[in-house]
CSV table of C-alpha atoms in Angstrom, one decimal:
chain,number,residue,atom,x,y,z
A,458,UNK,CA,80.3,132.2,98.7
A,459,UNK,CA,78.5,129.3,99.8
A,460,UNK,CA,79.4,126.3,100.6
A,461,UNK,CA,78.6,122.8,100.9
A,462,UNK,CA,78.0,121.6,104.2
A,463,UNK,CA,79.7,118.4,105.0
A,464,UNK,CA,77.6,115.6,106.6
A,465,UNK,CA,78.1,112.8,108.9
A,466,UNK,CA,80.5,110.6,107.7
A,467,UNK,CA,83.1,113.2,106.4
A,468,UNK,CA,86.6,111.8,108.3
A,469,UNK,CA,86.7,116.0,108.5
A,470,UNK,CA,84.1,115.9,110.9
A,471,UNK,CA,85.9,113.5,113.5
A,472,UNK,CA,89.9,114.9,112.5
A,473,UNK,CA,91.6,117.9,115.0
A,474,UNK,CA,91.7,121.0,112.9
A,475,UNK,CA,95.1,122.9,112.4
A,476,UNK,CA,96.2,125.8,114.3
A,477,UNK,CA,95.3,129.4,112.0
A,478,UNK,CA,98.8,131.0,111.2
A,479,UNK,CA,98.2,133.3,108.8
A,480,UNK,CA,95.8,136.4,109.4
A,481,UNK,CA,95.7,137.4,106.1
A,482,UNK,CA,92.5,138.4,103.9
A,483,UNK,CA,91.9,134.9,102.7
A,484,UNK,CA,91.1,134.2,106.5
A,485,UNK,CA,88.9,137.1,106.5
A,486,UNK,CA,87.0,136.2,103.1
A,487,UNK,CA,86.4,132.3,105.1
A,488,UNK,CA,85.1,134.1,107.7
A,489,UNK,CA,82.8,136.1,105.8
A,490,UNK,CA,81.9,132.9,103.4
A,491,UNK,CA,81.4,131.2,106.7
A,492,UNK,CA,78.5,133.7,108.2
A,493,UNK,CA,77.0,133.6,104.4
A,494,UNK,CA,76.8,129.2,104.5
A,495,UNK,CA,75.7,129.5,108.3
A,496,UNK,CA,72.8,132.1,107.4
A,497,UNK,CA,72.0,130.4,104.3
A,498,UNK,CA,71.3,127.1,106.2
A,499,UNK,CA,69.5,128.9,109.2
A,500,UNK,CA,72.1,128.2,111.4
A,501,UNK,CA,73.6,129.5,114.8
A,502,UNK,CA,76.9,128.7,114.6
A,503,UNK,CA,79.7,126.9,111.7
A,504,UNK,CA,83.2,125.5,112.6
A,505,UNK,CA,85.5,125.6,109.7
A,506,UNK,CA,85.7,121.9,109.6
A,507,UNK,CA,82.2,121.5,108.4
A,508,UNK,CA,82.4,123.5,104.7
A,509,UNK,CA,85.8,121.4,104.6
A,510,UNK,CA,88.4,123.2,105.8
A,511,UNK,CA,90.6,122.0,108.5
A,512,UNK,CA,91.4,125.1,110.7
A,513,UNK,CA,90.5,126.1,113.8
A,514,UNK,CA,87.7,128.6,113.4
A,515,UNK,CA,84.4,129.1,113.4
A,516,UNK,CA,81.5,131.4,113.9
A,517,UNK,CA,78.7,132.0,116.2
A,518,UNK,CA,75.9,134.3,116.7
A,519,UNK,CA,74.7,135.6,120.4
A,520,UNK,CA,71.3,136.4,120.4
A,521,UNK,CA,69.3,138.4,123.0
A,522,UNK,CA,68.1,136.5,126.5
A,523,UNK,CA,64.8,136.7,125.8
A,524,UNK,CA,65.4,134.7,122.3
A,525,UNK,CA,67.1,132.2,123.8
A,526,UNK,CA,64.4,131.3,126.2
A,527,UNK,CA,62.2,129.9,123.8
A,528,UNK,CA,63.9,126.6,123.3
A,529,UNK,CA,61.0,125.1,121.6
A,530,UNK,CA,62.0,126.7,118.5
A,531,UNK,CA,65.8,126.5,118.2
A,532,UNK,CA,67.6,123.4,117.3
A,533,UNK,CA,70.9,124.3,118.8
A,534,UNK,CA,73.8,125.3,118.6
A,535,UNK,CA,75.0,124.8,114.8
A,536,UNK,CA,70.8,124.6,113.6
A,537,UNK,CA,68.4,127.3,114.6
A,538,UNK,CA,64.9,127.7,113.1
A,539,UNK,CA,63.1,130.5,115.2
A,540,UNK,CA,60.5,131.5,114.5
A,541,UNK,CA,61.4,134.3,111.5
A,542,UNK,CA,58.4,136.7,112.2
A,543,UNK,CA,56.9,136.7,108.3
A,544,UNK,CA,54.2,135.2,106.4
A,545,UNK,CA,56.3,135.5,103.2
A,546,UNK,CA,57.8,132.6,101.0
A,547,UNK,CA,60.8,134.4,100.3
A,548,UNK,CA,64.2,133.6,101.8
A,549,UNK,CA,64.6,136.1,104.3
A,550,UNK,CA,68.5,137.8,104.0
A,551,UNK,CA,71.0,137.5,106.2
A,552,UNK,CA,70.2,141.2,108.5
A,553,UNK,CA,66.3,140.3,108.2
A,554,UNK,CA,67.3,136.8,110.1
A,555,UNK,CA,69.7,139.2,112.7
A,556,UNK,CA,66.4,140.7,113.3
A,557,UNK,CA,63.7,137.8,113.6
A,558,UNK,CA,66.3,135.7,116.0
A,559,UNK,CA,67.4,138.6,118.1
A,560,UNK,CA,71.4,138.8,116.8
A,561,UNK,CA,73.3,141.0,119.2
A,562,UNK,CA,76.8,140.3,117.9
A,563,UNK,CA,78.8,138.0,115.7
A,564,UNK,CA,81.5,136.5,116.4
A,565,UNK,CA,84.5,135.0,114.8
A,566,UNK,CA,86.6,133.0,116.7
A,567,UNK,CA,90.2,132.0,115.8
A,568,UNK,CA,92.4,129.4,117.6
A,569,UNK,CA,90.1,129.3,120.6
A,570,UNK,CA,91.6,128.1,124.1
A,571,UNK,CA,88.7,127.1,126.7
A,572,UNK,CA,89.7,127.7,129.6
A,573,UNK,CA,87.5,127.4,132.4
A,574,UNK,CA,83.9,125.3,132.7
A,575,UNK,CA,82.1,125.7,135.7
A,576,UNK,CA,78.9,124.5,136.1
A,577,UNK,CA,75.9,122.3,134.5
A,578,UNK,CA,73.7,122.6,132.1
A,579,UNK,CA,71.4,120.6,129.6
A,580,UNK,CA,70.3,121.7,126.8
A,581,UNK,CA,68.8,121.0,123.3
A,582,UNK,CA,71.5,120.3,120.6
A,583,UNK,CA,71.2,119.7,116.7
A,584,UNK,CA,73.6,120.0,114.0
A,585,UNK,CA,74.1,121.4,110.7
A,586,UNK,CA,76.0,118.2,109.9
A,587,UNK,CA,73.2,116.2,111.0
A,588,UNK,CA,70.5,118.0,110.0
A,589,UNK,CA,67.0,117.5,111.6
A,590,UNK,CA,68.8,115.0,114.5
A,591,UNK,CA,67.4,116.6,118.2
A,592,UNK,CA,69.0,115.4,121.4
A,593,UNK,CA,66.9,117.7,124.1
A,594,UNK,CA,69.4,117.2,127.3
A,595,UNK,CA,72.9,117.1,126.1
A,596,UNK,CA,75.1,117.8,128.8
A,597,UNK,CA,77.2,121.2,128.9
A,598,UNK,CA,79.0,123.6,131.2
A,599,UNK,CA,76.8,126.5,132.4
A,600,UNK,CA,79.6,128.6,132.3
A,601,UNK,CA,82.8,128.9,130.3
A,602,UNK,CA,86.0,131.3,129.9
A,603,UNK,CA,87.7,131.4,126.1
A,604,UNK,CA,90.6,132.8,125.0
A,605,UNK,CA,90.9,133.1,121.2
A,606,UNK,CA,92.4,135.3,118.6
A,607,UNK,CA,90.4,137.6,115.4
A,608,UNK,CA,91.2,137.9,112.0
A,609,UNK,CA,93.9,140.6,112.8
A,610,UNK,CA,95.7,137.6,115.5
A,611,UNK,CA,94.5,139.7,118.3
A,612,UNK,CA,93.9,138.0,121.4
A,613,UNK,CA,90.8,138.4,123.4
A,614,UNK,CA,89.0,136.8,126.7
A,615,UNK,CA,85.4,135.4,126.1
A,616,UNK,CA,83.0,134.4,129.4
A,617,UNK,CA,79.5,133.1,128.5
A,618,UNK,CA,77.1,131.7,130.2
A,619,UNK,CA,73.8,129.5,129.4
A,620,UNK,CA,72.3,129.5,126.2
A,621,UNK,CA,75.5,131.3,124.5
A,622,UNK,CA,78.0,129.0,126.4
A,623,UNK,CA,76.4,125.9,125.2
A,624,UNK,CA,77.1,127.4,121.1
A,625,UNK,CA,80.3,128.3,122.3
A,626,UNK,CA,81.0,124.8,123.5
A,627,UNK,CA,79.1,122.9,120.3
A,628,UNK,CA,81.5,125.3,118.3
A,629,UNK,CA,84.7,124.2,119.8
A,630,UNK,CA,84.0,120.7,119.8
A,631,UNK,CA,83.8,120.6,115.9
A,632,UNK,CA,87.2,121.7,116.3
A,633,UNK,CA,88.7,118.6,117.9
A,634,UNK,CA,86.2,115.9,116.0
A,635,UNK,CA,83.6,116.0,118.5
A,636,UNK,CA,79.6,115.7,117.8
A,637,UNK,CA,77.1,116.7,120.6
A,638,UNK,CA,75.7,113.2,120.6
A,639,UNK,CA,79.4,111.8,121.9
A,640,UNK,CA,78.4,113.6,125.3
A,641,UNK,CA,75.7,111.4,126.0
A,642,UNK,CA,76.4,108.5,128.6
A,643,UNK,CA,76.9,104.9,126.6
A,644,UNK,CA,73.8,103.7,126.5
A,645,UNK,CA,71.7,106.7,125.5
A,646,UNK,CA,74.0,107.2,122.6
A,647,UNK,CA,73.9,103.6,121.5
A,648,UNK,CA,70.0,104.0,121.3
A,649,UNK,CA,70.9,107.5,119.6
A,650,UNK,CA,73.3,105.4,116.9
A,651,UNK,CA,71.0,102.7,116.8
A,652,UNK,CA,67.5,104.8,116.3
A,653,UNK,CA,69.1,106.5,113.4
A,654,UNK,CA,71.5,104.0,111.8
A,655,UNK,CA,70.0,104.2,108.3
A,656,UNK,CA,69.8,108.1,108.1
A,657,UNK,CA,73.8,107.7,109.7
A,658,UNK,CA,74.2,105.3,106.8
A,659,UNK,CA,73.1,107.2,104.3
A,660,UNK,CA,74.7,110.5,105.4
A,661,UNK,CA,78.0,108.1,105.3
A,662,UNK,CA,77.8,107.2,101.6
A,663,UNK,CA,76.9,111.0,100.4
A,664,UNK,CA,79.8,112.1,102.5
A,665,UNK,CA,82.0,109.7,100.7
A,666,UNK,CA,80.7,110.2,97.1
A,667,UNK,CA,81.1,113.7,97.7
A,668,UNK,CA,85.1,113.5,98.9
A,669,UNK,CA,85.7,111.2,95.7
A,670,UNK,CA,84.0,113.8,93.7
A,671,UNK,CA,85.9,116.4,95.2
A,672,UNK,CA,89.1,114.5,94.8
A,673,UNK,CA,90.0,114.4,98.4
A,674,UNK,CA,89.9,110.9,99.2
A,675,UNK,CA,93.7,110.9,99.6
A,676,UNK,CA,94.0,114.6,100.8
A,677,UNK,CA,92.5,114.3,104.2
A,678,UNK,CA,94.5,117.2,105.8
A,679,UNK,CA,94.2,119.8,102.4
A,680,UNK,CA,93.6,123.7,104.1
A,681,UNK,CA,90.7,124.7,101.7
């Protein structure tokens, strides 16, 4: 199934998601309608907040190094629009995209802990939720250290560094309400607000015509 990506403007977007407690196979069916939105939309990486649901998960792709170096054609972390390696006008499927961008491995991270950041980066950031918005020096660690759980409530130790640790950390963020552009100092994300305050706008009305037509205007904490 796919889903609707919420936008900027969605309170979801800027709420702390819930803890996962159940590891059951409705988790494993989000998880799986999860990689099917994030493909669908050409994207790297979803967080569970951004189809509507407020738990802590999300999923991310790591692609091979020598993908990752050619940052001129990624929008990271949630938007990625490699080049797909066809001349064709039809939508490429989800293992033909694996292919073209150099997947090595999914993964699905449940209740992630982060912690250790070591290091600096900066590097080119772009969202699903704000689709088409590029900042190209947003601030990360080079390295990080997550602990997380699977769909089975497994725990596990992550350690990434560069490209991948940058999703990692876009990925978690969306998890406590935070958007790359907050990591910008003040007045380079004033100019940021400013420089696309009608697009913000706009995405701000959608966002709220789409909760009323949803009917969760006065459910802001419903677990889709």
């Amino acid at each position: 199934m796919i889903y609707p990506i919420r936008y900027y403007g969605d309170p979801i977007l800027r709420r702390r998601a819930n803890p996962v407690t159940t590891f059951d196979d409705r988790l494993t069916r989000l998880a799986a309608d999860m990689f099917e939105t994030m493909y669908a939309a050409d994207g790297i990486g979803l967080a569970a907040p951004q189809i509507g649901v407020p738990l802590r998960l999300f999923v991310a792709l790591e692609v091979a190094p020598d993908h990752e170096a050619d940052e001129t054609d990624e929008d990271a972390s949630d938007e990625f629009s490699g080049q797909l390696g066809t001349d064709s006008t039809e939508p490429l499927t989800p293992a033909e995209k694996r292919k073209a961008w150099g997947v090595v491995r999914e993964h699905v991270v449940v209740n992630p802990v982060m912690v250790e950041r070591s290091g600096g980066q900066l590097g080119r950031d772009g969202c699903l939720s704000l689709p088409g918005l590029v900042v190209e020096d947003v601030p990360r660690a080079l390295r990080v250290v997550m602990e997380y759980q699977d769909l089975e409530g497994g725990h596990h130790r992550l350690s990434a560094e560069g490209y991948f640790a940058h999703v990692l950390q876009h990925e978690f963020d969306h998890l406590d309400g935070v958007l790359f552009f907050d990591h910008l100092p003040a007045p380079r994300r004033e100019r940021f607000m400013e420089e696309h305050r009608a697009q913000l706008a706009q995405w701000q009305r959608d966002s709220k015509a789409l909760l009323k037509s949803l009917g969760e205007q006065h459910a802001p904490n419903r677990v889709g």
